[in-house]
């Protein structure tokens, strides 16, 4: 299916796959999943609720940096550190961080 037809295009290896989820969101998800697994009768609606919803896109520069760094590290590991996409993400990170960064190390 195309991205327009697919209800969950973010479940692939796109940028939102690297967004960190909140602890509360994961606890609620696992609590519901445990309840469904323990139930003797499960409806289609219950099964649909066991799917993770789309994560919230980061709205802070630190969240964007973390997402981009995780995506870059994954692509670098899967393909190559010399991959063009890895290089492009390094350029994006360099632009986001600028010459004087006050963020913690490990981003580049």
PDB file of N, CA, C and O in Angstrom, residues 51-105:
ATOM      1  N   UNK A  51      -2.071  -2.718  19.600  1.00  0.00           N
ATOM      2  CA  UNK A  51      -1.097  -2.104  18.700  1.00  0.00           C
ATOM      3  C   UNK A  51      -0.630  -0.778  19.283  1.00  0.00           C
ATOM      4  O   UNK A  51      -1.437   0.009  19.773  1.00  0.00           O
ATOM      5  N   UNK A  52       0.654  -0.546  19.207  1.00  0.00           N
ATOM      6  CA  UNK A  52       1.165   0.750  19.645  1.00  0.00           C
ATOM      7  C   UNK A  52       0.690   1.824  18.681  1.00  0.00           C
ATOM      8  O   UNK A  52       0.685   1.625  17.469  1.00  0.00           O
ATOM      9  N   UNK A  53       0.306   2.947  19.210  1.00  0.00           N
ATOM     10  CA  UNK A  53      -0.107   4.068  18.367  1.00  0.00           C
ATOM     11  C   UNK A  53       1.140   4.822  17.903  1.00  0.00           C
ATOM     12  O   UNK A  53       2.242   4.566  18.362  1.00  0.00           O
ATOM     13  N   UNK A  54       0.929   5.747  17.018  1.00  0.00           N
ATOM     14  CA  UNK A  54       2.042   6.547  16.518  1.00  0.00           C
ATOM     15  C   UNK A  54       2.662   7.339  17.663  1.00  0.00           C
ATOM     16  O   UNK A  54       1.935   7.925  18.466  1.00  0.00           O
ATOM     17  N   UNK A  55       3.969   7.343  17.758  1.00  0.00           N
ATOM     18  CA  UNK A  55       4.585   8.140  18.806  1.00  0.00           C
ATOM     19  C   UNK A  55       4.433   9.627  18.503  1.00  0.00           C
ATOM     20  O   UNK A  55       4.253  10.016  17.351  1.00  0.00           O
ATOM     21  N   UNK A  56       4.498  10.412  19.528  1.00  0.00           N
ATOM     22  CA  UNK A  56       4.442  11.856  19.352  1.00  0.00           C
ATOM     23  C   UNK A  56       5.787  12.329  18.820  1.00  0.00           C
ATOM     24  O   UNK A  56       6.835  11.962  19.351  1.00  0.00           O
ATOM     25  N   UNK A  57       5.745  13.119  17.769  1.00  0.00           N
ATOM     26  CA  UNK A  57       6.989  13.649  17.201  1.00  0.00           C
ATOM     27  C   UNK A  57       7.662  14.547  18.234  1.00  0.00           C
ATOM     28  O   UNK A  57       6.979  15.261  18.980  1.00  0.00           O
ATOM     29  N   UNK A  58       8.986  14.511  18.292  1.00  0.00           N
ATOM     30  CA  UNK A  58       9.672  15.344  19.279  1.00  0.00           C
ATOM     31  C   UNK A  58       9.413  16.825  19.012  1.00  0.00           C
ATOM     32  O   UNK A  58       9.370  17.256  17.869  1.00  0.00           O
ATOM     33  N   UNK A  59       9.250  17.577  20.102  1.00  0.00           N
ATOM     34  CA  UNK A  59       8.980  19.003  19.950  1.00  0.00           C
ATOM     35  C   UNK A  59      10.066  19.860  20.587  1.00  0.00           C
ATOM     36  O   UNK A  59       9.897  21.064  20.743  1.00  0.00           O
ATOM     37  N   UNK A  60      11.164  19.233  20.956  1.00  0.00           N
ATOM     38  CA  UNK A  60      12.310  19.982  21.482  1.00  0.00           C
ATOM     39  C   UNK A  60      13.528  19.672  20.625  1.00  0.00           C
ATOM     40  O   UNK A  60      13.582  18.636  19.955  1.00  0.00           O
ATOM     41  N   UNK A  61      14.485  20.561  20.643  1.00  0.00           N
ATOM     42  CA  UNK A  61      15.704  20.348  19.857  1.00  0.00           C
ATOM     43  C   UNK A  61      16.443  19.114  20.366  1.00  0.00           C
ATOM     44  O   UNK A  61      16.982  18.344  19.580  1.00  0.00           O
ATOM     45  N   UNK A  62      16.421  18.889  21.679  1.00  0.00           N
ATOM     46  CA  UNK A  62      17.096  17.708  22.214  1.00  0.00           C
ATOM     47  C   UNK A  62      16.408  16.427  21.738  1.00  0.00           C
ATOM     48  O   UNK A  62      17.065  15.456  21.375  1.00  0.00           O
ATOM     49  N   UNK A  63      15.074  16.422  21.693  1.00  0.00           N
ATOM     50  CA  UNK A  63      14.339  15.267  21.194  1.00  0.00           C
ATOM     51  C   UNK A  63      14.641  14.988  19.726  1.00  0.00           C
ATOM     52  O   UNK A  63      14.791  13.831  19.316  1.00  0.00           O
ATOM     53  N   UNK A  64      14.743  16.050  18.939  1.00  0.00           N
ATOM     54  CA  UNK A  64      15.073  15.904  17.518  1.00  0.00           C
ATOM     55  C   UNK A  64      16.498  15.381  17.367  1.00  0.00           C
ATOM     56  O   UNK A  64      16.769  14.516  16.532  1.00  0.00           O
ATOM     57  N   UNK A  65      17.414  15.887  18.185  1.00  0.00           N
ATOM     58  CA  UNK A  65      18.795  15.411  18.126  1.00  0.00           C
ATOM     59  C   UNK A  65      18.896  13.931  18.501  1.00  0.00           C
ATOM     60  O   UNK A  65      19.617  13.169  17.844  1.00  0.00           O
ATOM     61  N   UNK A  66      18.189  13.534  19.528  1.00  0.00           N
ATOM     62  CA  UNK A  66      18.222  12.131  19.947  1.00  0.00           C
ATOM     63  C   UNK A  66      17.653  11.244  18.845  1.00  0.00           C
ATOM     64  O   UNK A  66      18.248  10.226  18.483  1.00  0.00           O
ATOM     65  N   UNK A  67      16.505  11.628  18.278  1.00  0.00           N
ATOM     66  CA  UNK A  67      15.885  10.852  17.213  1.00  0.00           C
ATOM     67  C   UNK A  67      16.822  10.737  16.007  1.00  0.00           C
ATOM     68  O   UNK A  67      17.032   9.656  15.461  1.00  0.00           O
ATOM     69  N   UNK A  68      17.407  11.867  15.598  1.00  0.00           N
ATOM     70  CA  UNK A  68      18.289  11.875  14.433  1.00  0.00           C
ATOM     71  C   UNK A  68      19.553  11.063  14.690  1.00  0.00           C
ATOM     72  O   UNK A  68      20.022  10.332  13.814  1.00  0.00           O
ATOM     73  N   UNK A  69      20.098  11.155  15.904  1.00  0.00           N
ATOM     74  CA  UNK A  69      21.298  10.395  16.244  1.00  0.00           C
ATOM     75  C   UNK A  69      21.022   8.901  16.240  1.00  0.00           C
ATOM     76  O   UNK A  69      21.806   8.110  15.702  1.00  0.00           O
ATOM     77  N   UNK A  70      19.902   8.498  16.826  1.00  0.00           N
ATOM     78  CA  UNK A  70      19.558   7.077  16.835  1.00  0.00           C
ATOM     79  C   UNK A  70      19.335   6.557  15.417  1.00  0.00           C
ATOM     80  O   UNK A  70      19.754   5.450  15.076  1.00  0.00           O
ATOM     81  N   UNK A  71      18.681   7.363  14.584  1.00  0.00           N
ATOM     82  CA  UNK A  71      18.447   6.967  13.202  1.00  0.00           C
ATOM     83  C   UNK A  71      19.775   6.842  12.457  1.00  0.00           C
ATOM     84  O   UNK A  71      20.011   5.870  11.740  1.00  0.00           O
ATOM     85  N   UNK A  72      20.663   7.807  12.643  1.00  0.00           N
ATOM     86  CA  UNK A  72      21.974   7.757  11.996  1.00  0.00           C
ATOM     87  C   UNK A  72      22.770   6.540  12.435  1.00  0.00           C
ATOM     88  O   UNK A  72      23.360   5.835  11.615  1.00  0.00           O
ATOM     89  N   UNK A  73      22.763   6.236  13.744  1.00  0.00           N
ATOM     90  CA  UNK A  73      23.514   5.093  14.249  1.00  0.00           C
ATOM     91  C   UNK A  73      22.971   3.776  13.704  1.00  0.00           C
ATOM     92  O   UNK A  73      23.733   2.872  13.365  1.00  0.00           O
ATOM     93  N   UNK A  74      21.652   3.670  13.607  1.00  0.00           N
ATOM     94  CA  UNK A  74      21.040   2.454  13.073  1.00  0.00           C
ATOM     95  C   UNK A  74      21.398   2.273  11.602  1.00  0.00           C
ATOM     96  O   UNK A  74      21.812   1.181  11.181  1.00  0.00           O
ATOM     97  N   UNK A  75      21.267   3.323  10.816  1.00  0.00           N
ATOM     98  CA  UNK A  75      21.576   3.236   9.387  1.00  0.00           C
ATOM     99  C   UNK A  75      23.050   2.950   9.178  1.00  0.00           C
ATOM    100  O   UNK A  75      23.430   2.148   8.320  1.00  0.00           O
ATOM    101  N   UNK A  76      23.899   3.561   9.985  1.00  0.00           N
ATOM    102  CA  UNK A  76      25.331   3.313   9.893  1.00  0.00           C
ATOM    103  C   UNK A  76      25.656   1.860  10.187  1.00  0.00           C
ATOM    104  O   UNK A  76      26.502   1.250   9.531  1.00  0.00           O
ATOM    105  N   UNK A  77      24.972   1.275  11.172  1.00  0.00           N
ATOM    106  CA  UNK A  77      25.208  -0.121  11.530  1.00  0.00           C
ATOM    107  C   UNK A  77      24.651  -1.069  10.471  1.00  0.00           C
ATOM    108  O   UNK A  77      25.302  -2.054  10.110  1.00  0.00           O
ATOM    109  N   UNK A  78      23.452  -0.776   9.980  1.00  0.00           N
ATOM    110  CA  UNK A  78      22.821  -1.663   8.999  1.00  0.00           C
ATOM    111  C   UNK A  78      23.514  -1.631   7.645  1.00  0.00           C
ATOM    112  O   UNK A  78      23.646  -2.660   6.992  1.00  0.00           O
ATOM    113  N   UNK A  79      23.940  -0.459   7.216  1.00  0.00           N
ATOM    114  CA  UNK A  79      24.499  -0.331   5.878  1.00  0.00           C
ATOM    115  C   UNK A  79      26.010  -0.120   5.928  1.00  0.00           C
ATOM    116  O   UNK A  79      26.766  -1.020   5.617  1.00  0.00           O
ATOM    117  N   UNK A  80      26.423   1.066   6.331  1.00  0.00           N
ATOM    118  CA  UNK A  80      27.850   1.365   6.398  1.00  0.00           C
ATOM    119  C   UNK A  80      28.024   2.758   6.985  1.00  0.00           C
ATOM    120  O   UNK A  80      27.209   3.638   6.737  1.00  0.00           O
ATOM    121  N   UNK A  81      29.109   2.960   7.734  1.00  0.00           N
ATOM    122  CA  UNK A  81      29.380   4.325   8.203  1.00  0.00           C
ATOM    123  C   UNK A  81      29.635   5.277   7.042  1.00  0.00           C
ATOM    124  O   UNK A  81      29.513   6.484   7.180  1.00  0.00           O
ATOM    125  N   UNK A  82      30.001   4.725   5.878  1.00  0.00           N
ATOM    126  CA  UNK A  82      30.281   5.554   4.701  1.00  0.00           C
ATOM    127  C   UNK A  82      29.062   5.723   3.801  1.00  0.00           C
ATOM    128  O   UNK A  82      29.163   6.314   2.736  1.00  0.00           O
ATOM    129  N   UNK A  83      27.915   5.201   4.237  1.00  0.00           N
ATOM    130  CA  UNK A  83      26.680   5.308   3.465  1.00  0.00           C
ATOM    131  C   UNK A  83      26.316   6.785   3.276  1.00  0.00           C
ATOM    132  O   UNK A  83      26.519   7.618   4.168  1.00  0.00           O
ATOM    133  N   UNK A  84      25.762   7.101   2.112  1.00  0.00           N
ATOM    134  CA  UNK A  84      25.397   8.489   1.827  1.00  0.00           C
ATOM    135  C   UNK A  84      24.377   9.023   2.826  1.00  0.00           C
ATOM    136  O   UNK A  84      24.451  10.181   3.248  1.00  0.00           O
ATOM    137  N   UNK A  85      23.426   8.194   3.249  1.00  0.00           N
ATOM    138  CA  UNK A  85      22.422   8.642   4.203  1.00  0.00           C
ATOM    139  C   UNK A  85      23.045   8.932   5.569  1.00  0.00           C
ATOM    140  O   UNK A  85      22.663   9.887   6.249  1.00  0.00           O
ATOM    141  N   UNK A  86      24.018   8.122   5.971  1.00  0.00           N
ATOM    142  CA  UNK A  86      24.740   8.391   7.224  1.00  0.00           C
ATOM    143  C   UNK A  86      25.449   9.736   7.129  1.00  0.00           C
ATOM    144  O   UNK A  86      25.405  10.537   8.058  1.00  0.00           O
ATOM    145  N   UNK A  87      26.079   9.973   6.010  1.00  0.00           N
ATOM    146  CA  UNK A  87      26.778  11.249   5.802  1.00  0.00           C
ATOM    147  C   UNK A  87      25.784  12.413   5.863  1.00  0.00           C
ATOM    148  O   UNK A  87      26.040  13.426   6.515  1.00  0.00           O
ATOM    149  N   UNK A  88      24.624  12.251   5.208  1.00  0.00           N
ATOM    150  CA  UNK A  88      23.621  13.319   5.195  1.00  0.00           C
ATOM    151  C   UNK A  88      23.097  13.593   6.610  1.00  0.00           C
ATOM    152  O   UNK A  88      22.928  14.759   6.999  1.00  0.00           O
ATOM    153  N   UNK A  89      22.866  12.539   7.389  1.00  0.00           N
ATOM    154  CA  UNK A  89      22.387  12.739   8.763  1.00  0.00           C
ATOM    155  C   UNK A  89      23.462  13.394   9.624  1.00  0.00           C
ATOM    156  O   UNK A  89      23.149  14.203  10.503  1.00  0.00           O
ATOM    157  N   UNK A  90      24.724  13.084   9.381  1.00  0.00           N
ATOM    158  CA  UNK A  90      25.806  13.779  10.087  1.00  0.00           C
ATOM    159  C   UNK A  90      25.798  15.268   9.765  1.00  0.00           C
ATOM    160  O   UNK A  90      26.043  16.103  10.637  1.00  0.00           O
ATOM    161  N   UNK A  91      25.499  15.603   8.519  1.00  0.00           N
ATOM    162  CA  UNK A  91      25.425  17.008   8.127  1.00  0.00           C
ATOM    163  C   UNK A  91      24.254  17.707   8.813  1.00  0.00           C
ATOM    164  O   UNK A  91      24.381  18.836   9.276  1.00  0.00           O
ATOM    165  N   UNK A  92      23.122  17.021   8.900  1.00  0.00           N
ATOM    166  CA  UNK A  92      21.957  17.582   9.591  1.00  0.00           C
ATOM    167  C   UNK A  92      22.284  17.816  11.058  1.00  0.00           C
ATOM    168  O   UNK A  92      21.988  18.882  11.626  1.00  0.00           O
ATOM    169  N   UNK A  93      22.917  16.834  11.697  1.00  0.00           N
ATOM    170  CA  UNK A  93      23.282  16.982  13.112  1.00  0.00           C
ATOM    171  C   UNK A  93      24.264  18.131  13.306  1.00  0.00           C
ATOM    172  O   UNK A  93      24.151  18.888  14.272  1.00  0.00           O
ATOM    173  N   UNK A  94      25.214  18.265  12.407  1.00  0.00           N
ATOM    174  CA  UNK A  94      26.177  19.360  12.513  1.00  0.00           C
ATOM    175  C   UNK A  94      25.475  20.706  12.401  1.00  0.00           C
ATOM    176  O   UNK A  94      25.804  21.656  13.123  1.00  0.00           O
ATOM    177  N   UNK A  95      24.473  20.801  11.514  1.00  0.00           N
ATOM    178  CA  UNK A  95      23.727  22.045  11.369  1.00  0.00           C
ATOM    179  C   UNK A  95      22.882  22.332  12.610  1.00  0.00           C
ATOM    180  O   UNK A  95      22.786  23.484  13.052  1.00  0.00           O
ATOM    181  N   UNK A  96      22.275  21.290  13.174  1.00  0.00           N
ATOM    182  CA  UNK A  96      21.449  21.478  14.365  1.00  0.00           C
ATOM    183  C   UNK A  96      22.283  21.884  15.573  1.00  0.00           C
ATOM    184  O   UNK A  96      21.874  22.717  16.374  1.00  0.00           O
ATOM    185  N   UNK A  97      23.443  21.263  15.709  1.00  0.00           N
ATOM    186  CA  UNK A  97      24.286  21.540  16.872  1.00  0.00           C
ATOM    187  C   UNK A  97      25.013  22.875  16.754  1.00  0.00           C
ATOM    188  O   UNK A  97      25.207  23.559  17.746  1.00  0.00           O
ATOM    189  N   UNK A  98      25.406  23.230  15.547  1.00  0.00           N
ATOM    190  CA  UNK A  98      26.141  24.471  15.364  1.00  0.00           C
ATOM    191  C   UNK A  98      27.559  24.355  15.900  1.00  0.00           C
ATOM    192  O   UNK A  98      27.950  23.345  16.475  1.00  0.00           O
ATOM    193  N   UNK A  99      28.345  25.418  15.735  1.00  0.00           N
ATOM    194  CA  UNK A  99      29.752  25.354  16.155  1.00  0.00           C
ATOM    195  C   UNK A  99      29.937  25.319  17.675  1.00  0.00           C
ATOM    196  O   UNK A  99      30.898  24.755  18.166  1.00  0.00           O
ATOM    197  N   UNK A 100      29.023  25.910  18.421  1.00  0.00           N
ATOM    198  CA  UNK A 100      29.160  25.905  19.883  1.00  0.00           C
ATOM    199  C   UNK A 100      27.946  25.241  20.487  1.00  0.00           C
ATOM    200  O   UNK A 100      26.888  25.844  20.629  1.00  0.00           O
ATOM    201  N   UNK A 101      28.095  23.989  20.836  1.00  0.00           N
ATOM    202  CA  UNK A 101      26.986  23.218  21.366  1.00  0.00           C
ATOM    203  C   UNK A 101      27.095  23.101  22.866  1.00  0.00           C
ATOM    204  O   UNK A 101      28.167  22.841  23.402  1.00  0.00           O
ATOM    205  N   UNK A 102      25.977  23.287  23.569  1.00  0.00           N
ATOM    206  CA  UNK A 102      25.968  23.113  25.012  1.00  0.00           C
ATOM    207  C   UNK A 102      25.283  21.805  25.395  1.00  0.00           C
ATOM    208  O   UNK A 102      25.046  21.545  26.558  1.00  0.00           O
ATOM    209  N   UNK A 103      24.939  20.993  24.382  1.00  0.00           N
ATOM    210  CA  UNK A 103      24.286  19.720  24.663  1.00  0.00           C
ATOM    211  C   UNK A 103      25.310  18.684  25.087  1.00  0.00           C
ATOM    212  O   UNK A 103      26.488  18.787  24.756  1.00  0.00           O
ATOM    213  N   UNK A 104      24.872  17.640  25.811  1.00  0.00           N
ATOM    214  CA  UNK A 104      25.795  16.616  26.242  1.00  0.00           C
ATOM    215  C   UNK A 104      26.471  15.937  25.049  1.00  0.00           C
ATOM    216  O   UNK A 104      25.926  15.900  23.963  1.00  0.00           O
ATOM    217  N   UNK A 105      27.649  15.400  25.291  1.00  0.00           N
ATOM    218  CA  UNK A 105      28.422  14.753  24.229  1.00  0.00           C
ATOM    219  C   UNK A 105      27.754  13.479  23.742  1.00  0.00           C
ATOM    220  O   UNK A 105      26.780  13.006  24.291  1.00  0.00           O
TER     221      UNK A 105
END
